[in-house]
mmCIF file of C-alpha atoms and ligand atoms in Angstrom:
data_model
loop_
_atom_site.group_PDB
_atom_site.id
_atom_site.type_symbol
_atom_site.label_atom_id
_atom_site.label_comp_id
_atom_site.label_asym_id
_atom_site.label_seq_id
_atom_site.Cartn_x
_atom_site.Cartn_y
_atom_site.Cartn_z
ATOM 1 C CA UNK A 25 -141.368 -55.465 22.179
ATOM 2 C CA UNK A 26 -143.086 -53.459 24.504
ATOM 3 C CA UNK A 27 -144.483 -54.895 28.115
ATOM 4 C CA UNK A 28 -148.331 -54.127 26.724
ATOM 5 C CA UNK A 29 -147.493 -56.423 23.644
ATOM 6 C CA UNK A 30 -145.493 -59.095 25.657
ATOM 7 C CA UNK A 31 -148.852 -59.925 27.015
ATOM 8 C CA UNK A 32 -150.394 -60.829 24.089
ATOM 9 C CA UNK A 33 -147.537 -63.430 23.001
ATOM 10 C CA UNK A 34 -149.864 -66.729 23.460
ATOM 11 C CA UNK A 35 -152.839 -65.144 21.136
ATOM 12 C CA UNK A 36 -150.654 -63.870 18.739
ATOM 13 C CA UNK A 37 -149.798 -67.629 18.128
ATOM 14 C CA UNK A 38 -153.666 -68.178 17.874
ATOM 15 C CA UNK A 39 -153.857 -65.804 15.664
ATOM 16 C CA UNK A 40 -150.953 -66.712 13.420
ATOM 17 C CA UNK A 41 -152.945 -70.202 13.173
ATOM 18 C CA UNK A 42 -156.515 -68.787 12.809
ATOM 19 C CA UNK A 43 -156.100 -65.670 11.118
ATOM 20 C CA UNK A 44 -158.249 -63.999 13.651
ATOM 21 C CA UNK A 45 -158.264 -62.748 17.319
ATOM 22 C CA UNK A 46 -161.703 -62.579 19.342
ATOM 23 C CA UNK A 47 -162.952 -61.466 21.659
ATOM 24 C CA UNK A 48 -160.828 -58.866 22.876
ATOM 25 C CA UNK A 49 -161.711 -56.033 25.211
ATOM 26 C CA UNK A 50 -160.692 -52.885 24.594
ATOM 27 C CA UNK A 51 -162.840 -50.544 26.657
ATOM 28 C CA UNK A 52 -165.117 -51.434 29.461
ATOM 29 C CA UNK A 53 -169.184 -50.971 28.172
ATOM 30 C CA UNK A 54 -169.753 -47.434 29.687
ATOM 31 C CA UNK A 55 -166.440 -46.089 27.978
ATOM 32 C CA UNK A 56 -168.373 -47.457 24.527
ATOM 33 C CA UNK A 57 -171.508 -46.431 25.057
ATOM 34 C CA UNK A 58 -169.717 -42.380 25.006
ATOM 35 C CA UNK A 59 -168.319 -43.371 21.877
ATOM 36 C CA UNK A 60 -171.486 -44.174 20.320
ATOM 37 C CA UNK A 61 -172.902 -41.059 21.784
ATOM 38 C CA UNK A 62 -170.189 -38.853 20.345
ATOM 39 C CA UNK A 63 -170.758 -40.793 16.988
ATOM 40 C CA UNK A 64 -174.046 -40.060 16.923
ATOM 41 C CA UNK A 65 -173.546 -36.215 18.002
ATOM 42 C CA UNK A 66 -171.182 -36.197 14.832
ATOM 43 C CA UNK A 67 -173.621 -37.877 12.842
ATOM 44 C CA UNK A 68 -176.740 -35.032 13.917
ATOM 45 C CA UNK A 69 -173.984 -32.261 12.972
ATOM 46 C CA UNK A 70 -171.820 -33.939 9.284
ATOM 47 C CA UNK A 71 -174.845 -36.194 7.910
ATOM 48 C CA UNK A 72 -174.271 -39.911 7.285
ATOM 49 C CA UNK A 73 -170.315 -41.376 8.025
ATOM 50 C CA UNK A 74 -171.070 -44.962 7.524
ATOM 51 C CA UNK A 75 -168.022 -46.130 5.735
ATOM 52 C CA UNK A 76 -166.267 -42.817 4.863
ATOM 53 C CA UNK A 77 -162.535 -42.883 5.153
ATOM 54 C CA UNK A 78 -159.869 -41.670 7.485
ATOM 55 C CA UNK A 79 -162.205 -40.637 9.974
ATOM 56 C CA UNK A 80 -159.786 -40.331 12.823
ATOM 57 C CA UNK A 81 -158.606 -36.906 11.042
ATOM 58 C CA UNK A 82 -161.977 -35.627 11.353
ATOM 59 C CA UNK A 83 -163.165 -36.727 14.928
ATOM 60 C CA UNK A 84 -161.390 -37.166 17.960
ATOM 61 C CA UNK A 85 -163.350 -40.589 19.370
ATOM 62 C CA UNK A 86 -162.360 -42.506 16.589
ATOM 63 C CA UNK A 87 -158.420 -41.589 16.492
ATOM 64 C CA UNK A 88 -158.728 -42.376 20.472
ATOM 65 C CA UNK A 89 -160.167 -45.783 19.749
ATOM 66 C CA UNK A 90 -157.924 -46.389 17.150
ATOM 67 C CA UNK A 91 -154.389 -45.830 18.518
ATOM 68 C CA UNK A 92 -156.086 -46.908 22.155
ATOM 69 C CA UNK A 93 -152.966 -48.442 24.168
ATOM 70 C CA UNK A 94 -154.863 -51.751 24.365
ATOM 71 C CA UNK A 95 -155.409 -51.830 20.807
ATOM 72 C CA UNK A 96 -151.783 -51.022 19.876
ATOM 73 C CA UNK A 97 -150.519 -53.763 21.939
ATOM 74 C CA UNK A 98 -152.210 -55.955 20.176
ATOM 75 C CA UNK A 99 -151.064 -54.789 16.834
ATOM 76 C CA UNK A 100 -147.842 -54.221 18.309
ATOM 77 C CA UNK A 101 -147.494 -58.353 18.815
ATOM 78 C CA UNK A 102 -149.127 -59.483 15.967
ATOM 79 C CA UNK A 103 -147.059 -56.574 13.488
ATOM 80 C CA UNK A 104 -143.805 -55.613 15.816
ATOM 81 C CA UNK A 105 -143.613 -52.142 17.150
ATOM 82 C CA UNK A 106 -143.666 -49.578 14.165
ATOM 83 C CA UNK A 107 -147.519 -49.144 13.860
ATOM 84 C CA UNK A 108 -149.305 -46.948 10.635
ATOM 85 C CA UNK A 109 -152.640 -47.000 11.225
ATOM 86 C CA UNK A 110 -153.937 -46.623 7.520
ATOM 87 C CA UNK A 111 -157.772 -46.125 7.814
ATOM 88 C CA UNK A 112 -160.522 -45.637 10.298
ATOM 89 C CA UNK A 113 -164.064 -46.347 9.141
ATOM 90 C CA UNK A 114 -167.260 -46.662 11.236
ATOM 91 C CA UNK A 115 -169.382 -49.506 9.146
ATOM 92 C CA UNK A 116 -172.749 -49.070 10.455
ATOM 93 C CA UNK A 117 -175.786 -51.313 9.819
ATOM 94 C CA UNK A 118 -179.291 -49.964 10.123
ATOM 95 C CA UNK A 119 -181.798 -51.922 12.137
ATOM 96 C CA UNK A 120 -183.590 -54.460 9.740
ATOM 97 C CA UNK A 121 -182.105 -53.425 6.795
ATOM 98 C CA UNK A 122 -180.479 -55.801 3.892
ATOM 99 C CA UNK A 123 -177.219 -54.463 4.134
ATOM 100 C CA UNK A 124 -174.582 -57.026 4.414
ATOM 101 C CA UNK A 125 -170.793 -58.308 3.707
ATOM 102 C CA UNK A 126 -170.378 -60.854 1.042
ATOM 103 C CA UNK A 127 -167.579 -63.448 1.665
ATOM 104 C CA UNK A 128 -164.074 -61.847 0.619
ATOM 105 C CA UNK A 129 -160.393 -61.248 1.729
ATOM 106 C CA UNK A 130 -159.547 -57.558 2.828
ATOM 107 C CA UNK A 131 -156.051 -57.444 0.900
ATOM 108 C CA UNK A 132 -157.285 -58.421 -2.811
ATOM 109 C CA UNK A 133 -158.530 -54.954 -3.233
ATOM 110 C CA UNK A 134 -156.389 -52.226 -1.210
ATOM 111 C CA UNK A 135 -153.510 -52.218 -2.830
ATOM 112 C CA UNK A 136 -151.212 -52.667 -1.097
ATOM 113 C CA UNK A 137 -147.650 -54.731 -1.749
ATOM 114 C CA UNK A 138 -147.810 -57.015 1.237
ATOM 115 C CA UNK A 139 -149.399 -58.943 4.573
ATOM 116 C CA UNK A 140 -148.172 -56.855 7.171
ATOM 117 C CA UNK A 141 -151.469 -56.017 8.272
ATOM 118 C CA UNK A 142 -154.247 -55.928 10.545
ATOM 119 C CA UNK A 143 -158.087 -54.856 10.978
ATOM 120 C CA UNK A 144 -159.541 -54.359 14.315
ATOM 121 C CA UNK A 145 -163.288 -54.395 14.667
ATOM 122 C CA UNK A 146 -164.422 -52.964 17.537
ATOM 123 C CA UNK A 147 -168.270 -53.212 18.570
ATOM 124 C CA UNK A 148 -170.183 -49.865 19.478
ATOM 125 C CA UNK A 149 -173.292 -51.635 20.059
ATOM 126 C CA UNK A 150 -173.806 -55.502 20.357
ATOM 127 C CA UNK A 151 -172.888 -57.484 17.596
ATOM 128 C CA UNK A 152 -174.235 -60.398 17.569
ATOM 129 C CA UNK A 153 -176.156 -63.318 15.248
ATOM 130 C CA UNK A 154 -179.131 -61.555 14.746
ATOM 131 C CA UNK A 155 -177.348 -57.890 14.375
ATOM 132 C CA UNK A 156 -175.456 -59.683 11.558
ATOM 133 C CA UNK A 157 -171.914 -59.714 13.064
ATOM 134 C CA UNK A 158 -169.078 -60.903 11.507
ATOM 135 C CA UNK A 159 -168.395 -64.911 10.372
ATOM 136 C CA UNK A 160 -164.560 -65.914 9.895
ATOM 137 C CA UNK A 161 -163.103 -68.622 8.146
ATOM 138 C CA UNK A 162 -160.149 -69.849 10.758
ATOM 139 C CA UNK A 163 -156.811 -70.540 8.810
ATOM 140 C CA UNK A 164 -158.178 -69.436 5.560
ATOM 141 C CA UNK A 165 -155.077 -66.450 5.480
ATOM 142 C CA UNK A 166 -153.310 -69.364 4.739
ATOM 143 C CA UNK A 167 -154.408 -69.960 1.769
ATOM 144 C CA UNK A 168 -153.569 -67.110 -0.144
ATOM 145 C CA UNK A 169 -156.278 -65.285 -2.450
ATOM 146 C CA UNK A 170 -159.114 -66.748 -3.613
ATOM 147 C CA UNK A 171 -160.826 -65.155 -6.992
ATOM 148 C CA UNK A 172 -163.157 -62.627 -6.993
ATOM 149 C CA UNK A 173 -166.345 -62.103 -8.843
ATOM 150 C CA UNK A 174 -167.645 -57.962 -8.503
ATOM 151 C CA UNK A 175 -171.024 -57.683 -8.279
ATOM 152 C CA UNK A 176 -172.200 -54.182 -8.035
ATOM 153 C CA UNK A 177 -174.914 -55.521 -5.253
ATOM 154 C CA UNK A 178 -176.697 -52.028 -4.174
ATOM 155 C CA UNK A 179 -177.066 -54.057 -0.724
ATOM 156 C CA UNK A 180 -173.585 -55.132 -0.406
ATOM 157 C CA UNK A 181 -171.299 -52.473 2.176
ATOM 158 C CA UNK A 182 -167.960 -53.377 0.068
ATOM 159 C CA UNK A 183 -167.550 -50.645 -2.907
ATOM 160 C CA UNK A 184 -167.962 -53.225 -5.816
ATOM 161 C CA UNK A 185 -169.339 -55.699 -3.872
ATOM 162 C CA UNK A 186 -166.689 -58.237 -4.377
ATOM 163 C CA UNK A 187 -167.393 -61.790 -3.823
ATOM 164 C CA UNK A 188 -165.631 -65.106 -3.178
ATOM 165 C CA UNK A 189 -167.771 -68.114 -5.078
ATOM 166 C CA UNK A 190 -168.249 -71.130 -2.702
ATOM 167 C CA UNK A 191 -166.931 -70.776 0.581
ATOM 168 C CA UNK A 192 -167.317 -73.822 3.144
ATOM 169 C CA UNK A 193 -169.925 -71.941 5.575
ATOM 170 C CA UNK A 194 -169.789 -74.741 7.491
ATOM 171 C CA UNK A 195 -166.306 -74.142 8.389
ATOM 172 C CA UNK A 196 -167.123 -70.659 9.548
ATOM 173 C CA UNK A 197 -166.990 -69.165 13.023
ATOM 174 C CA UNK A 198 -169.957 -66.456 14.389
ATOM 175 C CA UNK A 199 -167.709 -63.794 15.874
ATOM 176 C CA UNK A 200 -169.930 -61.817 18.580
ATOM 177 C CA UNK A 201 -169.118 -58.915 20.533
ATOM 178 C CA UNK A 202 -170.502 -56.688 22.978
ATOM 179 C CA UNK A 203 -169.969 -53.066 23.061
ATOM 180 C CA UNK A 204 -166.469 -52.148 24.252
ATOM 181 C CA UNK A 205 -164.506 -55.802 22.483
ATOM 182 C CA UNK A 206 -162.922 -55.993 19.209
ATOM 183 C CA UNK A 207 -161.704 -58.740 17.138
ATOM 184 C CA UNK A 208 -158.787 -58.505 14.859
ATOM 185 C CA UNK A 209 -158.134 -60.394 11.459
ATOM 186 C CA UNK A 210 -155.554 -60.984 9.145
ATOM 187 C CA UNK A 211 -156.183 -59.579 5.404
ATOM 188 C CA UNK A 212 -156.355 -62.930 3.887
ATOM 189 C CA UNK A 213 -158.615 -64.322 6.200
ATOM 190 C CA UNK A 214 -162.158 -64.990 4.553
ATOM 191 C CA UNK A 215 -164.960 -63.231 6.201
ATOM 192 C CA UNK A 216 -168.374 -61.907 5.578
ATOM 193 C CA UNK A 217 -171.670 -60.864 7.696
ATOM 194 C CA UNK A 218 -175.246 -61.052 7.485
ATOM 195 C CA UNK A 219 -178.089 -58.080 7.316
ATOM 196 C CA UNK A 220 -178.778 -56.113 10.753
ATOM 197 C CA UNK A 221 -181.868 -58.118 12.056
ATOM 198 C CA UNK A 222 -182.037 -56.476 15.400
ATOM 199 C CA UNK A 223 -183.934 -53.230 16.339
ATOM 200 C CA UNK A 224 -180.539 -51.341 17.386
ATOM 201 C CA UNK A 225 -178.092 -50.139 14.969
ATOM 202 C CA UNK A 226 -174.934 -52.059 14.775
ATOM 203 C CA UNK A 227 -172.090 -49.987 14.379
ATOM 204 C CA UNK A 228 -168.760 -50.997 14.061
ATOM 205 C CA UNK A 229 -165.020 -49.177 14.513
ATOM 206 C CA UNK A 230 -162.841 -50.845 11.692
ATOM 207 C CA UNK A 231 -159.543 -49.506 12.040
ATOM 208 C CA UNK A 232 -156.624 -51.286 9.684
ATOM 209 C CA UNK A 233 -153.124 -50.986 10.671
ATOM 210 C CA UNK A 234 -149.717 -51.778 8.863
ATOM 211 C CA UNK A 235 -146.171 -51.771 9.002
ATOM 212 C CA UNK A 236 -144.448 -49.193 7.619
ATOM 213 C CA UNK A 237 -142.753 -51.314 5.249
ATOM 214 C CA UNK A 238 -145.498 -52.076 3.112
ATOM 215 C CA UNK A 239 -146.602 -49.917 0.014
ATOM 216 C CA UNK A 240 -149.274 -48.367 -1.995
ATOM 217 C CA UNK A 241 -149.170 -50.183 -5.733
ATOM 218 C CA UNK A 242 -152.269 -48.902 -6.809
ATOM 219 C CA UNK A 243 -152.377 -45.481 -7.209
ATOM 220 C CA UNK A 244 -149.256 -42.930 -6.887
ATOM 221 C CA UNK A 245 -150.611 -41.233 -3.588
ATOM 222 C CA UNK A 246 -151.607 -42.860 0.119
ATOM 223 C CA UNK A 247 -151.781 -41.434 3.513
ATOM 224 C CA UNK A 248 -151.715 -42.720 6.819
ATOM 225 C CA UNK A 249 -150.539 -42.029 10.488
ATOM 226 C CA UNK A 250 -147.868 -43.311 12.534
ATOM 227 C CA UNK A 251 -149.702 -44.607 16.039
ATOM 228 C CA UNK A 252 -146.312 -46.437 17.398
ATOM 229 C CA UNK A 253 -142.631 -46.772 16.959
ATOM 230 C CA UNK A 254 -141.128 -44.989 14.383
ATOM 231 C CA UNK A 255 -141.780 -44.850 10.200
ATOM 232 C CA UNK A 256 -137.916 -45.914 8.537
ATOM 233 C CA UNK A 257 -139.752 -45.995 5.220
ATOM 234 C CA UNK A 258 -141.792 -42.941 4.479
ATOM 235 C CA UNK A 259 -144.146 -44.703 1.722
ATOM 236 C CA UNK A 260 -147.102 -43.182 3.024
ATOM 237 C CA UNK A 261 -147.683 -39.062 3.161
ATOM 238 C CA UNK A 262 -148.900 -38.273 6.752
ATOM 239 C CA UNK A 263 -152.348 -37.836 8.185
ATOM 240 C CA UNK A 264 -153.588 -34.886 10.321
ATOM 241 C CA UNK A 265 -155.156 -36.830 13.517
ATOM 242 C CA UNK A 266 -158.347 -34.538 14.626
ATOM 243 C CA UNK A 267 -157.781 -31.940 17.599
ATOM 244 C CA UNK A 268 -161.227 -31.479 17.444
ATOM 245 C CA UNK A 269 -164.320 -32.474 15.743
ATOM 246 C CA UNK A 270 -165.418 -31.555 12.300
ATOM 247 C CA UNK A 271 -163.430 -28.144 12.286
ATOM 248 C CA UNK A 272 -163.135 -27.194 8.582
ATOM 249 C CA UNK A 273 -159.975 -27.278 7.338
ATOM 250 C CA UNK A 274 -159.728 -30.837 8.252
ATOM 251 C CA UNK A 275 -163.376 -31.455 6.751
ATOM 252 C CA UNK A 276 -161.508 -29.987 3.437
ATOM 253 C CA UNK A 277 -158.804 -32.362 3.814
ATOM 254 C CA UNK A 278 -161.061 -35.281 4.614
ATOM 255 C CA UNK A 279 -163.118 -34.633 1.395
ATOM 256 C CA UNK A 280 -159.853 -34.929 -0.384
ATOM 257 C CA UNK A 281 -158.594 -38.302 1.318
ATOM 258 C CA UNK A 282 -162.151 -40.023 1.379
ATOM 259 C CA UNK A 283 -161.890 -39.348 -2.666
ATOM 260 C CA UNK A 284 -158.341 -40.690 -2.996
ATOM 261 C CA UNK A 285 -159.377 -43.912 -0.968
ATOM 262 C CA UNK A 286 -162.140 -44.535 -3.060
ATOM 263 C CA UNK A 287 -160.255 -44.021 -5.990
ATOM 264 C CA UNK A 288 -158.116 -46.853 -4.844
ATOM 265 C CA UNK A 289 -160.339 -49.192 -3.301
ATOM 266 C CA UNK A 290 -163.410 -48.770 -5.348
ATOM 267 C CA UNK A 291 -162.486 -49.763 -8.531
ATOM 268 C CA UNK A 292 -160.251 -52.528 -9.961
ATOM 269 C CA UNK A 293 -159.092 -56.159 -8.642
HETATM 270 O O1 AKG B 315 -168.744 -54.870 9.299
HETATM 271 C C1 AKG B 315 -168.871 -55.952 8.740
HETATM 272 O O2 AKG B 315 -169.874 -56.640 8.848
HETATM 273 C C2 AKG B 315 -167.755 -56.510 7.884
HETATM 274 C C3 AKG B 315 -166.453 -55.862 8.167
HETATM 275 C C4 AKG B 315 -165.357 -56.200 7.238
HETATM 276 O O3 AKG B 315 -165.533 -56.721 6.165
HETATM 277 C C5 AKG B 315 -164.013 -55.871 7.676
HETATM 278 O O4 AKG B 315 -163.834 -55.370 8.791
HETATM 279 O O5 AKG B 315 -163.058 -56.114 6.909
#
């Protein structure tokens, strides 16, 4: 294990318990608020990339963010030290708008074969109770999965607005961050979050890592990139990081990619 990860030995028990890691800073507030800018340049130039795939082969701020040293470390000591990082996806809520998360489990719906796996969530702008930031269930990856209903909810950010039936809100935790800290959760930890009450946008970095042992079992094709370590397995095809922004070969290639993720993720159990 690398020094960086060594460091993060006494959360990764937390986390191991909880299912979840927060807060964690990544980069200090100035650092975030040039992401957000650069977001938002990309955003005046491409059109809306609220929860379009694979991002970080497309732009360079989000492939910088995601295989950040501070956020590998972390990965590195909750996963060991071969790190895929399998998607990048800003998920951006409007100010006052009804779009929210319903309660569900990240791993009932990807795909893939195992649990060696982690999302990072890293804030761009404050997340917070009233910007409807995440809630976490603590030691509900425990449990296993839970049943989903789909609900086809036009409000609902998830592609078939899956939903677990009666969760113990009570037994949730609020999980605020300010720009520049990210919290990181387990794929069978239940979570969900509220509609963007604030006047700012809240916009959000998820960026899920695996090992490279795990596998696509849902469809024949899967990409990803290796961010640490080394790839004994070759499941997944490789992924073009960005070496600059929205040049158009890799705009081709992301059309293709954001299709094949959706073909996996949006439909079926
Ligand atoms: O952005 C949100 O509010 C929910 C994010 C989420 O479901 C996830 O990161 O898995």
């Amino acid at each position: 294990m690398s020094k960086g990860a060594r460091r993060w030995a006494l959360e990764a028990e937390r986390y191991r318990r909880d299912g979840f890691l927060s807060p964690v800073r990544i980069i200090g507030h100035g650092e975030a608020a040039d992401h957000r800018r650069k977001l938002e340049r990309a955003e005046a130039a491409a059109g809306n990339l609220h929860y379009q795939a694979k991002v970080h082969t497309i732009l360079r701020s989000p492939l910088q963010l995601a295989t950040h040293p501070r956020a590998l470390d972390v990965v590195e000591a909750l996963l060991g030290p071969n790190i895929l990082v399998w998607n990048v996806t800003y998920i951006i809520k409007e100010p006052r708008t009804p779009a929210h998360v319903s309660w569900h489990q990240d791993l009932t719906y990807w795909g893939l074969d195992g649990e060696d796996q982690v999302s990072m969530w890293l804030a761009l702008s404050p997340a917070n109770e009233t910007s409807g930031c995440m809630r976490l269930v603590p030691g509900s990856h425990r449990e296993g999965r839970r049943g989903h209903r789909l609900t086809g909810d036009e409000a609902n950010v998830l592609f078939q607005g899956q939903t677990v039936d009666g969760v113990d809100e009570s037994a949730a935790e609020l999980c605020p961050l300010q720009p520049g800290e990210a919290s990181f959760h387990h794929g069978w930890t239940l979570h969900a979050s509220l509609p963007n009450r604030s006047d700012d946008r809240r916009i959000g970095l998820n960026v899920q890592y695996l090992a490279p042992r795990m596998r696509q079992v849902k469809h024949s094709r899967d990409t990803a990139l290796l961010a640490r370590g080394v790839d004994e397995f070759g499941h997944f095809e490789h992924d073009i990081p960005a070496t600059e922004d929205l040049h158009p070969d890799a705009l081709a290639r992301h059309r293709e990619l954001n299709r094949l993720y959706q073909e996996t993720v949006g439909r079926g159990p």
